[in-house]
Amino acid sequence: MYRTYEFTFADTPASLYGMFVCDFGSKKHSDNAFGNRANIVETRLPQRVTPLHYGVRYHDSPLEFTLIFGAEEEMDRYQLQEVSNWLTGYQDYQWLSIDQPDMEHIQFHCLIQSLTPVSVKWLPFAFEAKIICDCPYGYSYPFEEKIEFAGTTSVRFYNDSTIREHLRPELRIKLTAGCKSFSVTNKTTGSVMQFTNLPGGGITILVDNENEILQDADNRYDLYEYFNFEFFDLASGDNELVFNGTGVVTISGRYLYNVGA
């Protein structure tokens, strides 16, 4: 057995069970393809050399990989049950992190699809776990950045994601009393999110850009009446943002990394 790194699943460290990621005999962690496999959408006709090309889809298949982990000594049936109860049976995706030096900033949102004991002479020492993630990518740990703005305020925001697709974080926009209009322009992507003629003063707007949901924090108003229906997004790398209005906006979420596993 070759010992490698610790890992954590569902907020529980493997060290609690005396386990760690490892290579165990012929059971080894193999190289896996990156999650964003290109699925080409096109039609080939007999009379044409080139196809009718419609585009490429990158999100059809989630990231999948195999994790081998074991213990220093053989496990009895009670220990096998404890490990199985810890790793399987969830109805929702759980967070997995592996304490490998180049992966310490990454988490996988995943479920363990199957868990198979690995034995030597009928004695179980390790497990082979089939992992399936909720998307083709790994995630950063949660980030949060607060930006104060008054009048027209320009800010550079760095999106640490390593994918071409735009990131759609959550926004909490707290406007000062008397401020009834707000906009944020991303000059990098060309998008403009705008609210005009808002009722009252000091309103707080919650924006789930991924699911395109707006909410007044006090549940007093239907904010879609004042919205231009263009949601906020961030390109990978530097983004030039211009805020108009007065208040504080909190940008939060998780960056996405195309890392394989």
Short mmCIF file of C-alpha atoms in Angstrom, two decimals:
data_model
loop_
_atom_site.label_atom_id
_atom_site.label_comp_id
_atom_site.label_asym_id
_atom_site.label_seq_id
_atom_site.Cartn_x
_atom_site.Cartn_y
_atom_site.Cartn_z
CA MET A 1 0.00 0.00 0.00
CA TYR A 2 1.25 3.46 -0.89
CA ARG A 3 -0.12 6.17 1.38
CA THR A 4 -0.84 9.57 -0.14
CA TYR A 5 -3.28 12.21 1.17
CA GLU A 6 -6.08 12.81 3.63
CA PHE A 7 -9.58 13.63 2.40
CA THR A 8 -12.89 14.95 3.73
CA PHE A 9 -16.40 13.98 2.61
CA ALA A 10 -19.70 15.41 3.86
CA ASP A 11 -17.82 17.54 6.43
CA THR A 12 -16.25 14.43 7.97
CA PRO A 13 -12.47 13.84 7.75
CA ALA A 14 -11.32 10.38 6.70
CA SER A 15 -8.82 10.43 9.56
CA LEU A 16 -11.78 9.92 11.92
CA TYR A 17 -11.95 6.40 10.49
CA GLY A 18 -8.17 6.01 10.16
CA MET A 19 -8.39 6.20 6.36
CA PHE A 20 -6.50 8.01 3.59
CA VAL A 21 -6.24 8.13 -0.20
CA CYS A 22 -3.82 5.46 -1.44
CA ASP A 23 -2.73 3.06 -4.16
CA PHE A 24 -3.49 -0.49 -3.08
CA GLY A 25 -1.90 -3.26 -5.13
CA SER A 26 -3.38 -3.15 -8.63
CA LYS A 27 -6.06 -0.68 -7.47
CA LYS A 28 -4.73 2.75 -8.33
CA HIS A 29 -6.07 6.17 -8.99
CA SER A 30 -5.93 6.47 -12.77
CA ASP A 31 -5.75 9.59 -14.93
CA ASN A 32 -9.15 11.03 -15.80
CA ALA A 33 -10.20 13.27 -18.66
CA PHE A 34 -11.22 16.84 -17.94
CA GLY A 35 -14.93 17.18 -17.34
CA ASN A 36 -15.85 19.53 -20.19
CA ARG A 37 -16.00 16.98 -23.00
CA ALA A 38 -17.00 18.54 -26.32
CA ASN A 39 -20.17 17.09 -27.83
CA ILE A 40 -20.33 18.35 -31.42
CA VAL A 41 -23.81 19.11 -32.73
CA GLU A 42 -23.87 18.78 -36.51
CA THR A 43 -25.41 16.92 -39.45
CA ARG A 44 -23.43 15.28 -42.24
CA LEU A 45 -25.09 15.07 -45.65
CA PRO A 46 -24.03 12.77 -48.53
CA GLN A 47 -23.63 15.64 -51.00
CA ARG A 48 -21.44 17.78 -48.71
CA VAL A 49 -17.81 17.37 -47.70
CA THR A 50 -18.26 19.56 -44.63
CA PRO A 51 -21.09 19.15 -42.10
CA LEU A 52 -23.89 21.48 -41.18
CA HIS A 53 -22.42 22.64 -37.89
CA TYR A 54 -24.75 23.96 -35.18
CA GLY A 55 -22.37 24.31 -32.26
CA VAL A 56 -20.74 22.42 -29.39
CA ARG A 57 -22.21 21.38 -26.02
CA TYR A 58 -19.83 21.12 -23.07
CA HIS A 59 -22.10 20.31 -20.13
CA ASP A 60 -23.77 17.05 -21.12
CA SER A 61 -21.66 14.81 -18.85
CA PRO A 62 -20.60 15.43 -15.23
CA LEU A 63 -17.10 14.76 -13.95
CA GLU A 64 -16.60 11.13 -12.84
CA PHE A 65 -13.58 9.46 -11.27
CA THR A 66 -12.48 6.62 -9.01
CA LEU A 67 -11.04 7.15 -5.53
CA ILE A 68 -9.02 4.43 -3.78
CA PHE A 69 -8.62 4.81 -0.01
CA GLY A 70 -7.64 2.48 2.78
CA ALA A 71 -6.40 1.98 6.32
CA GLU A 72 -3.15 0.81 7.89
CA GLU A 73 -4.75 -2.40 9.20
CA GLU A 74 -7.54 -4.70 8.06
CA MET A 75 -11.10 -3.70 8.94
CA ASP A 76 -13.81 -5.78 10.54
CA ARG A 77 -17.47 -5.80 9.49
CA TYR A 78 -18.42 -3.12 12.00
CA GLN A 79 -15.81 -0.74 10.57
CA LEU A 80 -16.98 -1.50 7.03
CA GLN A 81 -20.53 -0.59 8.01
CA GLU A 82 -19.39 2.66 9.64
CA VAL A 83 -17.48 3.71 6.52
CA SER A 84 -20.38 2.75 4.26
CA ASN A 85 -22.84 4.75 6.39
CA TRP A 86 -20.51 7.76 6.20
CA LEU A 87 -20.02 7.71 2.43
CA THR A 88 -23.29 6.44 0.92
CA GLY A 89 -27.05 6.86 1.18
CA TYR A 90 -27.27 10.64 0.67
CA GLN A 91 -30.10 12.25 -1.28
CA ASP A 92 -28.12 15.39 -2.10
CA TYR A 93 -24.63 16.07 -3.42
CA GLN A 94 -21.93 16.38 -0.76
CA TRP A 95 -18.58 18.21 -0.70
CA LEU A 96 -15.38 16.22 -1.19
CA SER A 97 -11.93 17.72 -0.66
CA ILE A 98 -8.55 16.01 -1.06
CA ASP A 99 -5.55 17.42 0.80
CA GLN A 100 -3.23 17.13 -2.18
CA PRO A 101 -0.95 20.22 -2.40
CA ASP A 102 -2.23 21.35 -5.81
CA MET A 103 -5.87 20.61 -4.89
CA GLU A 104 -6.13 22.24 -1.46
CA HIS A 105 -8.22 25.10 -2.95
CA ILE A 106 -10.65 22.77 -4.75
CA GLN A 107 -13.76 20.88 -3.69
CA PHE A 108 -15.94 18.45 -5.64
CA HIS A 109 -19.72 18.49 -5.25
CA CYS A 110 -20.46 14.82 -5.65
CA LEU A 111 -22.06 11.56 -4.62
CA ILE A 112 -20.42 8.16 -4.21
CA GLN A 113 -22.22 6.03 -6.76
CA SER A 114 -20.73 2.72 -5.61
CA LEU A 115 -18.41 1.58 -2.82
CA THR A 116 -16.51 -1.71 -3.10
CA PRO A 117 -14.22 -3.19 -0.41
CA VAL A 118 -10.75 -4.24 -1.58
CA SER A 119 -9.41 -7.31 0.25
CA VAL A 120 -6.19 -9.28 0.59
CA LYS A 121 -6.65 -12.94 1.55
CA TRP A 122 -10.29 -12.20 2.46
CA LEU A 123 -9.27 -9.34 4.74
CA PRO A 124 -10.56 -5.88 3.70
CA PHE A 125 -7.95 -3.09 3.80
CA ALA A 126 -9.32 -0.52 1.35
CA PHE A 127 -12.26 0.74 -0.71
CA GLU A 128 -12.81 1.62 -4.33
CA ALA A 129 -15.29 4.47 -4.64
CA LYS A 130 -16.95 5.55 -7.89
CA ILE A 131 -17.46 9.31 -7.71
CA ILE A 132 -19.96 11.28 -9.80
CA CYS A 133 -20.08 15.09 -9.58
CA ASP A 134 -22.96 17.48 -10.19
CA CYS A 135 -21.13 19.23 -13.04
CA PRO A 136 -18.00 18.83 -15.21
CA TYR A 137 -15.89 21.01 -12.90
CA GLY A 138 -14.40 21.38 -9.44
CA TYR A 139 -15.32 24.32 -7.20
CA SER A 140 -13.40 26.78 -5.09
CA TYR A 141 -14.28 27.25 -1.46
CA PRO A 142 -16.93 29.99 -1.05
CA PHE A 143 -15.79 33.53 -1.76
CA GLU A 144 -17.38 36.84 -0.77
CA GLU A 145 -16.37 40.36 -1.74
CA LYS A 146 -18.05 43.60 -0.65
CA ILE A 147 -17.89 46.68 -2.86
CA GLU A 148 -19.03 50.14 -1.77
CA PHE A 149 -20.23 52.46 -4.53
CA ALA A 150 -21.41 56.07 -4.70
CA GLY A 151 -22.42 57.78 -7.93
CA THR A 152 -20.41 56.13 -10.70
CA THR A 153 -17.79 53.74 -9.32
CA SER A 154 -15.38 51.64 -11.40
CA VAL A 155 -13.99 48.41 -9.94
CA ARG A 156 -11.80 45.59 -11.26
CA PHE A 157 -13.04 42.17 -10.19
CA TYR A 158 -10.93 39.07 -10.80
CA ASN A 159 -12.83 35.86 -11.55
CA ASP A 160 -10.47 33.01 -10.67
CA SER A 161 -12.44 30.42 -12.67
CA THR A 162 -10.54 28.51 -15.35
CA ILE A 163 -13.46 27.80 -17.70
CA ARG A 164 -14.65 29.75 -20.74
CA GLU A 165 -18.26 29.82 -19.56
CA HIS A 166 -19.30 32.89 -17.60
CA LEU A 167 -19.70 32.69 -13.82
CA ARG A 168 -23.07 33.77 -12.39
CA PRO A 169 -22.51 34.61 -8.70
CA GLU A 170 -25.08 35.75 -6.17
CA LEU A 171 -25.49 39.46 -5.42
CA ARG A 172 -26.74 41.24 -2.31
CA ILE A 173 -27.36 44.88 -3.23
CA LYS A 174 -28.03 47.13 -0.23
CA LEU A 175 -29.03 50.59 -1.42
CA THR A 176 -28.86 53.64 0.81
CA ALA A 177 -31.99 55.60 1.74
CA GLY A 178 -33.12 57.73 -1.18
CA CYS A 179 -31.38 55.64 -3.84
CA LYS A 180 -34.08 54.40 -6.22
CA SER A 181 -31.97 53.36 -9.21
CA PHE A 182 -29.06 50.98 -9.53
CA SER A 183 -27.04 49.49 -12.37
CA VAL A 184 -23.87 47.47 -12.80
CA THR A 185 -22.18 47.31 -16.19
CA ASN A 186 -19.62 44.63 -16.92
CA LYS A 187 -17.57 46.25 -19.69
CA THR A 188 -15.73 42.95 -20.21
CA THR A 189 -18.85 40.90 -21.04
CA GLY A 190 -21.04 43.78 -22.25
CA SER A 191 -23.86 42.95 -19.82
CA VAL A 192 -25.83 45.66 -17.98
CA MET A 193 -28.02 44.82 -14.97
CA GLN A 194 -30.33 47.72 -14.16
CA PHE A 195 -33.11 48.64 -11.72
CA THR A 196 -35.02 51.91 -12.18
CA ASN A 197 -37.72 53.78 -10.23
CA LEU A 198 -37.49 51.46 -7.24
CA PRO A 199 -40.09 52.09 -4.52
CA GLY A 200 -39.10 53.34 -1.09
CA GLY A 201 -35.54 53.82 0.08
CA GLY A 202 -32.89 51.64 1.59
CA ILE A 203 -34.11 48.55 -0.24
CA THR A 204 -31.95 45.36 -0.27
CA ILE A 205 -32.03 43.29 -3.47
CA LEU A 206 -31.04 39.62 -3.48
CA VAL A 207 -30.09 38.25 -6.91
CA ASP A 208 -29.57 34.58 -7.73
CA ASN A 209 -28.05 35.02 -11.20
CA GLU A 210 -27.63 31.29 -11.85
CA ASN A 211 -31.35 30.60 -11.44
CA GLU A 212 -32.44 34.11 -12.50
CA ILE A 213 -34.35 34.85 -9.29
CA LEU A 214 -34.84 38.30 -7.74
CA GLN A 215 -36.03 38.91 -4.21
CA ASP A 216 -36.57 41.90 -1.97
CA ALA A 217 -34.98 41.04 1.39
CA ASP A 218 -38.10 42.31 3.16
CA ASN A 219 -40.55 40.66 0.74
CA ARG A 220 -42.41 43.90 0.13
CA TYR A 221 -42.05 44.38 -3.64
CA ASP A 222 -42.08 42.48 -6.93
CA LEU A 223 -38.68 43.61 -8.17
CA TYR A 224 -39.21 42.29 -11.71
CA GLU A 225 -41.38 45.36 -12.36
CA TYR A 226 -38.30 47.57 -12.04
CA PHE A 227 -35.74 45.27 -13.69
CA ASN A 228 -34.34 45.17 -17.25
CA PHE A 229 -34.16 41.33 -17.16
CA GLU A 230 -30.43 41.17 -17.82
CA PHE A 231 -28.63 39.16 -15.14
CA PHE A 232 -25.07 39.65 -13.93
CA ASP A 233 -22.18 37.47 -15.07
CA LEU A 234 -18.39 37.40 -14.96
CA ALA A 235 -15.88 36.31 -17.58
CA SER A 236 -12.80 34.35 -16.54
CA GLY A 237 -10.00 36.68 -15.39
CA ASP A 238 -10.29 40.45 -15.03
CA ASN A 239 -13.72 42.10 -15.28
CA GLU A 240 -14.18 45.87 -15.52
CA LEU A 241 -17.30 46.72 -13.52
CA VAL A 242 -19.04 50.10 -13.34
CA PHE A 243 -21.62 50.65 -10.57
CA ASN A 244 -24.19 53.46 -10.57
CA GLY A 245 -26.16 54.31 -7.43
CA THR A 246 -25.25 54.47 -3.77
CA GLY A 247 -24.83 51.52 -1.44
CA VAL A 248 -22.93 48.27 -0.94
CA VAL A 249 -22.99 45.16 -3.12
CA THR A 250 -21.77 41.76 -1.93
CA ILE A 251 -20.65 39.33 -4.63
CA SER A 252 -20.51 35.70 -3.44
CA GLY A 253 -20.32 32.18 -4.80
CA ARG A 254 -17.72 29.62 -5.85
CA TYR A 255 -15.26 29.76 -8.73
CA LEU A 256 -15.24 26.85 -11.21
CA TYR A 257 -12.06 24.97 -12.13
CA ASN A 258 -11.57 22.64 -15.07
CA VAL A 259 -9.23 20.30 -13.23
CA GLY A 260 -10.21 16.68 -13.95
CA ALA A 261 -9.43 14.50 -10.93
#
